[in-house]
Structures are given as C-alpha cells and as structure tokens.
Coordinates of C-alpha atoms in Angstrom, one line a residue:
M187 CA -16.3 -289.9 18.4
R188 CA -15.7 -285.6 18.0
G189 CA -19.2 -285.1 18.7
L190 CA -18.9 -286.5 21.8
C191 CA -15.8 -284.5 22.9
I192 CA -17.2 -281.3 22.5
S193 CA -20.1 -282.0 24.0
I194 CA -18.5 -283.9 27.5
A195 CA -16.1 -280.4 26.6
F196 CA -19.4 -277.8 26.5
F197 CA -20.4 -279.3 29.9
L198 CA -16.9 -279.4 32.0
F199 CA -16.3 -274.9 30.3
A200 CA -19.4 -273.8 29.1
P201 CA -20.4 -272.8 33.3
L202 CA -17.2 -270.7 33.2
A203 CA -17.5 -269.3 30.4
A204 CA -21.1 -268.1 31.6
Q205 CA -18.9 -266.9 35.5
G206 CA -17.0 -265.0 32.6
Q207 CA -13.8 -266.5 33.0
S208 CA -12.2 -267.8 29.7
A209 CA -12.2 -271.0 29.0
F210 CA -10.1 -273.7 27.2
P211 CA -10.3 -273.9 23.9
L212 CA -11.6 -277.3 22.6
A213 CA -9.3 -279.9 21.0
Q214 CA -10.6 -282.3 17.8
C215 CA -9.8 -285.4 18.5
A216 CA -9.3 -288.4 16.3
L217 CA -11.3 -288.9 13.6
T218 CA -12.1 -293.0 13.0
P219 CA -9.6 -294.9 12.0
A220 CA -9.3 -296.3 8.3
D221 CA -11.9 -298.6 7.3
S222 CA -8.7 -301.5 6.8
A223 CA -9.8 -304.5 8.4
A224 CA -11.2 -307.7 6.9
Y225 CA -14.8 -308.6 7.4
A226 CA -16.5 -312.0 6.5
R227 CA -20.5 -312.5 6.5
S228 CA -21.9 -316.1 6.0
S229 CA -25.8 -316.3 5.2
R230 CA -28.1 -318.6 7.4
F231 CA -31.0 -319.6 8.4
I232 CA -32.0 -320.1 12.3
T233 CA -35.0 -322.5 13.1
M234 CA -37.1 -321.7 15.9
P235 CA -39.3 -323.7 17.7
D236 CA -42.3 -324.2 16.2
G237 CA -40.4 -324.7 13.2
T238 CA -39.6 -321.6 11.9
R239 CA -36.4 -320.9 9.9
L240 CA -35.5 -316.7 10.3
A241 CA -32.9 -315.8 7.9
A242 CA -29.4 -313.8 9.4
D243 CA -26.1 -312.8 8.7
V244 CA -23.1 -313.0 10.6
W245 CA -20.2 -310.8 9.9
L246 CA -17.0 -311.3 12.3
P247 CA -13.8 -310.1 11.7
V248 CA -11.2 -311.9 9.7
A249 CA -8.3 -311.1 11.6
D250 CA -10.0 -311.8 15.7
S251 CA -10.4 -315.5 16.0
S252 CA -11.1 -315.0 19.7
R253 CA -14.9 -315.1 21.5
K254 CA -15.7 -312.0 20.5
P255 CA -19.4 -310.1 22.1
T256 CA -22.7 -309.1 20.1
I257 CA -24.7 -306.9 18.3
L258 CA -28.0 -307.5 18.1
Q259 CA -30.6 -306.3 14.9
Q260 CA -33.3 -307.2 14.3
T261 CA -35.3 -306.4 11.3
R262 CA -38.4 -305.8 9.7
Y263 CA -37.1 -303.7 7.1
W264 CA -34.4 -307.0 5.0
R265 CA -31.8 -306.9 6.5
S266 CA -29.7 -306.6 3.3
T267 CA -29.8 -306.7 0.1
E268 CA -28.0 -308.7 -2.2
G269 CA -24.7 -307.7 -3.0
A270 CA -24.9 -305.0 -0.5
P271 CA -21.2 -305.5 1.8
P272 CA -22.0 -303.8 5.3
S273 CA -23.4 -300.8 6.5
T274 CA -21.9 -297.6 8.2
E275 CA -22.6 -299.2 11.2
Q276 CA -21.5 -302.9 11.3
R277 CA -18.3 -301.9 9.5
F278 CA -17.9 -298.8 13.8
W279 CA -18.6 -301.9 15.2
L280 CA -16.4 -304.7 13.0
R281 CA -13.4 -302.6 13.4
R282 CA -14.3 -302.9 17.3
G283 CA -14.0 -306.2 17.7
Y284 CA -17.6 -307.0 17.9
A285 CA -19.4 -309.8 16.0
V286 CA -23.3 -308.4 14.4
V287 CA -25.6 -310.3 12.9
N288 CA -28.9 -308.8 11.6
V289 CA -31.8 -311.6 10.8
D290 CA -34.9 -310.8 9.4
V291 CA -38.3 -311.3 11.8
R292 CA -40.8 -314.0 11.6
G293 CA -43.2 -313.3 7.9
T294 CA -39.9 -311.0 6.2
G295 CA -37.5 -310.3 4.6
A296 CA -35.6 -314.2 3.4
S297 CA -37.8 -315.3 6.6
F298 CA -40.8 -317.9 6.3
G299 CA -43.6 -317.5 9.1
T300 CA -46.1 -314.8 9.3
W301 CA -46.4 -311.7 10.1
P302 CA -49.4 -310.4 12.0
Y303 CA -48.6 -306.9 13.3
P304 CA -45.5 -305.3 14.4
A305 CA -44.0 -307.0 17.7
S306 CA -46.3 -309.9 18.2
P307 CA -45.8 -312.5 20.5
S308 CA -44.2 -315.2 18.1
E309 CA -42.2 -312.4 17.3
V310 CA -40.4 -310.8 20.8
H311 CA -41.3 -314.9 21.9
D312 CA -37.7 -315.5 19.0
M313 CA -35.9 -313.6 20.3
G314 CA -34.9 -316.2 22.9
P315 CA -34.3 -319.3 20.6
I316 CA -32.2 -316.6 18.2
T317 CA -29.9 -315.1 21.7
Q318 CA -29.5 -318.2 22.7
W319 CA -28.5 -319.3 18.5
I320 CA -25.6 -317.1 19.2
T321 CA -24.4 -317.7 22.3
S322 CA -23.9 -320.9 21.7
Q323 CA -21.4 -320.3 18.2
A324 CA -18.0 -320.7 19.2
W325 CA -17.1 -316.5 17.9
S326 CA -19.6 -315.8 20.6
N327 CA -18.4 -314.5 24.5
G328 CA -22.2 -315.4 24.9
K329 CA -22.4 -311.3 25.6
I330 CA -24.9 -309.7 23.4
A331 CA -26.3 -305.9 23.1
T332 CA -29.1 -304.9 20.8
T333 CA -29.5 -301.9 19.4
G334 CA -32.0 -300.0 16.2
G335 CA -33.7 -296.8 15.7
S336 CA -37.8 -296.7 15.2
Y337 CA -38.6 -301.1 14.4
T338 CA -35.0 -302.6 15.2
A339 CA -35.6 -300.1 18.4
N340 CA -39.4 -302.3 18.9
T341 CA -36.8 -305.4 18.9
A342 CA -34.0 -304.2 21.0
E343 CA -36.1 -303.2 23.7
N344 CA -37.9 -307.0 23.5
A345 CA -35.3 -308.1 23.5
A346 CA -34.7 -307.9 26.5
L347 CA -37.7 -309.4 27.1
Y348 CA -36.7 -313.1 26.5
G349 CA -33.5 -312.8 25.9
A350 CA -31.9 -312.5 29.4
P351 CA -29.1 -313.9 30.4
A352 CA -27.3 -312.3 27.3
V353 CA -28.4 -309.6 26.4
K354 CA -26.4 -307.2 28.9
A355 CA -27.3 -303.7 26.8
V356 CA -29.9 -302.1 24.9
F357 CA -30.3 -298.7 22.6
S358 CA -33.1 -298.7 21.5
K359 CA -33.5 -295.3 18.9
S360 CA -37.7 -293.4 18.5
S361 CA -38.8 -297.0 19.7
D362 CA -42.6 -296.8 19.8
F363 CA -43.2 -296.3 23.3
D364 CA -47.6 -295.8 22.0
M365 CA -47.6 -297.3 18.8
Y366 CA -51.8 -295.6 19.5
T367 CA -50.7 -291.4 21.2
D368 CA -47.0 -291.5 19.8
R369 CA -47.0 -292.3 16.5
L370 CA -50.9 -292.9 14.4
F371 CA -53.6 -291.0 16.6
P372 CA -51.6 -288.5 18.1
G373 CA -53.9 -286.6 20.4
G374 CA -57.0 -288.8 19.0
V375 CA -56.7 -287.3 15.5
P376 CA -55.9 -290.5 12.8
V377 CA -52.0 -289.4 11.0
H378 CA -54.0 -291.9 7.7
W379 CA -50.9 -290.5 5.2
L380 CA -49.0 -292.4 7.7
S381 CA -50.7 -295.8 8.1
H382 CA -51.1 -296.2 4.7
A383 CA -47.6 -294.5 3.6
W384 CA -45.6 -297.1 6.3
G385 CA -47.9 -300.7 4.9
D386 CA -47.7 -299.6 1.5
V387 CA -44.6 -299.4 1.8
V388 CA -43.6 -303.4 4.0
H389 CA -46.5 -305.5 2.8
A390 CA -44.0 -304.1 -1.1
M391 CA -41.1 -305.9 0.7
D392 CA -43.2 -308.8 1.9
F393 CA -43.5 -309.8 -1.5
M394 CA -41.1 -308.2 -3.3
D395 CA -42.2 -306.4 -5.3
A396 CA -40.4 -303.9 -7.3
S397 CA -41.3 -300.7 -6.4
A398 CA -39.4 -302.4 -2.1
M399 CA -36.8 -302.7 -4.3
H400 CA -33.4 -300.3 -4.0
G401 CA -30.4 -299.6 -6.1
S402 CA -29.9 -300.3 -9.5
P403 CA -31.0 -302.1 -11.0
P404 CA -33.5 -303.1 -8.3
R405 CA -32.1 -305.1 -5.8
G406 CA -34.3 -307.5 -3.4
V407 CA -33.4 -308.9 -0.1
R408 CA -30.3 -311.2 0.6
P409 CA -30.7 -315.4 0.1
V410 CA -29.1 -317.7 2.5
D411 CA -26.4 -319.1 1.3
G412 CA -26.8 -322.0 -0.4
D413 CA -29.8 -320.7 -2.2
S414 CA -27.9 -320.1 -5.4
G415 CA -31.7 -320.3 -6.9
N416 CA -33.1 -318.8 -4.6
D417 CA -35.4 -321.3 -4.4
L418 CA -35.8 -320.5 -0.4
R419 CA -36.0 -317.2 -0.6
A420 CA -39.3 -317.2 -2.9
A421 CA -40.9 -320.2 -1.2
A422 CA -40.5 -317.5 2.5
V423 CA -42.4 -314.6 0.3
R424 CA -45.6 -316.7 -0.4
E425 CA -45.9 -317.4 2.8
H426 CA -46.2 -313.4 3.1
A427 CA -49.3 -313.7 1.2
K428 CA -51.4 -314.4 4.9
N429 CA -49.5 -311.0 6.2
P430 CA -52.4 -308.8 6.3
H431 CA -52.2 -305.1 4.9
F432 CA -51.1 -302.4 7.8
S433 CA -53.0 -300.0 6.4
I434 CA -56.4 -301.7 5.6
A435 CA -56.7 -302.8 9.6
T436 CA -55.8 -299.4 11.1
D437 CA -58.1 -297.7 9.7
S438 CA -60.7 -299.2 11.4
V439 CA -59.0 -298.0 15.0
V440 CA -60.8 -294.9 15.8
N441 CA -60.1 -296.1 19.7
R442 CA -56.7 -296.7 22.0
D443 CA -58.1 -300.4 22.7
D444 CA -60.1 -300.7 19.5
E445 CA -59.2 -304.1 17.4
P446 CA -59.1 -304.9 14.1
A447 CA -60.2 -308.5 13.0
M448 CA -57.1 -308.8 11.1
W449 CA -55.4 -308.0 14.3
G450 CA -56.7 -310.5 16.5
A451 CA -55.4 -307.4 19.4
T452 CA -55.4 -303.9 19.9
M453 CA -51.8 -300.9 19.2
R454 CA -51.6 -301.4 23.0
D455 CA -51.0 -305.3 22.5
F456 CA -48.1 -304.3 20.8
S457 CA -46.2 -300.5 22.2
A458 CA -43.2 -300.8 24.1
Y459 CA -45.3 -299.5 27.4
N460 CA -47.5 -302.5 28.1
H461 CA -44.7 -304.6 28.8
R462 CA -43.6 -301.5 31.1
R463 CA -43.1 -304.1 33.8
D464 CA -41.7 -306.7 32.1
F465 CA -38.3 -304.8 31.1
E466 CA -38.5 -303.4 35.0
R467 CA -37.5 -307.3 36.4
A468 CA -35.5 -307.6 33.2
Q469 CA -33.4 -305.4 34.4
V470 CA -31.1 -304.7 31.0
P471 CA -28.9 -301.5 31.1

C-alpha cells in the first residue's frame, strides 16, 4: 500500500518538479493492519469429471460467515507443506474478507493423475470444474479472481478460458507467454541449465524426494484431511510415476514445432500466445 501511494504521488508531482516548482511533501501511507484475525483451513479432494481427485486447501476468515469472493491459485509446486500456516499472500487476502483456495494441479503434489507437460489440455480443462465447485459452496458469492507468478501465472490465465462466468479478474505475473523464445530457447539457443534445473526440482517434488522437501525437518506436501496415515497421498504419488521428466523431453527439442514423443505436443501447444483468441473471447479483465 505504501508503495502504491508513493507511485501515485510520483506521477502527480514529478511534472511539477521537472518545471522547477515545489512538489507537495510525500505523506507516508498507513501500514497494513496487524494480522490478528483467525483463519480456518480445510483440505480436501475436488473430483474432476473423469474421476481424478485434486487436492485443495480452503482458507476462510473465522469471524466472517458472509458469502465472499475467492482468490484461486492452482500450482505445480505443492499448494502447501505439512503443518504450514497461511502464507503472507494468503493472509493479505483473508484479512480483507476473501476466501482463498489453493489447488495442486493434476499429477502433482497430493493430487492424483499424471502431469505430461505444463498446461496440458487435461490440466487446463480441470479449471472449469474447480471454479464450479467453488461457486457451489455456501461461503462463495460466485465471484473468483485468479493470481500467481510464473507457473501459477499460467494457471491464473488459463482459468479464464474455462472458468466463465465465475472468473471475474486475472492478475498474472511473469507468465510463459512463449515457452520457446521467452524461456527455454531465446534466439533459438537452448538454455539447458534452466530446463534441467527446473525439470529436476519438479520431478523430485512429484516423488516426495527429500531434495525437494522444505523446512527443518523436511516436510512433504500437505495431505488432505482424514488421510492420517498418508495412504491417499502415497497413492497419488504412485500415479506420478508416469510423469515424464521435463528436461529429458526438452533435450530432444531444437525447433519451435518439434514434438517430443514423451509429450505428444510442442512448446507452442502450452504457450499462452497459442490461446490468444480464446483469451480475447473470454473477456476477463
């Protein structure tokens, strides 16, 4: 908030300063209110039309029983670890009366299914049933905004394609507009260290490998409520064994339209620009 005030003041008064006139002194904005509210979390599966169960965390302000808008984030990087409190970003929204829903995309985290490559058709189509589930809840007012950075920026954007009419706004930060030229092959030159580093990390996360766990002691992805023995989480992880290793697939790519057998798709297929007309038709701000 303070940064926003300073930015507004700059645009208002910088022209005056440039003309040699005195600008008004900048006033410091009020800081974010203390995080004193209580929040309730539940973790559960949301079942897709094909039967695949996706793990989700739902955070709600305890003192507010009114119907509320939802901030939705769908991630490939574990929606949360075991025992983790709400993040700084989640608390920001909860303090302001929003519900917060975080989902492990299919084939990752504690969700069942397989993950063939980023933004696969099944992953993107899941966003329709997820938004429908949210709007059917007693705490929902039927309005959803999506947000995220990098991979979650992609899911935030893609939710606009199949989340209508519930998705009212998207705040996407640093999405993969063109996976080939913007990320992995700028100027046609392969950035192998990036594809290998990222591929190694997410592959380890898919198998609950200790190298991908966070905290001290290391913790795994949060299981759903009721999975006291982590049997469901273990079953989901076993399904992840079918996930191809991202860097092995990218090693066989030279040109934009190359289609690794492990994917059965090209980088164009899972780049945002390929869906430009669909985004425009969705008309989501």
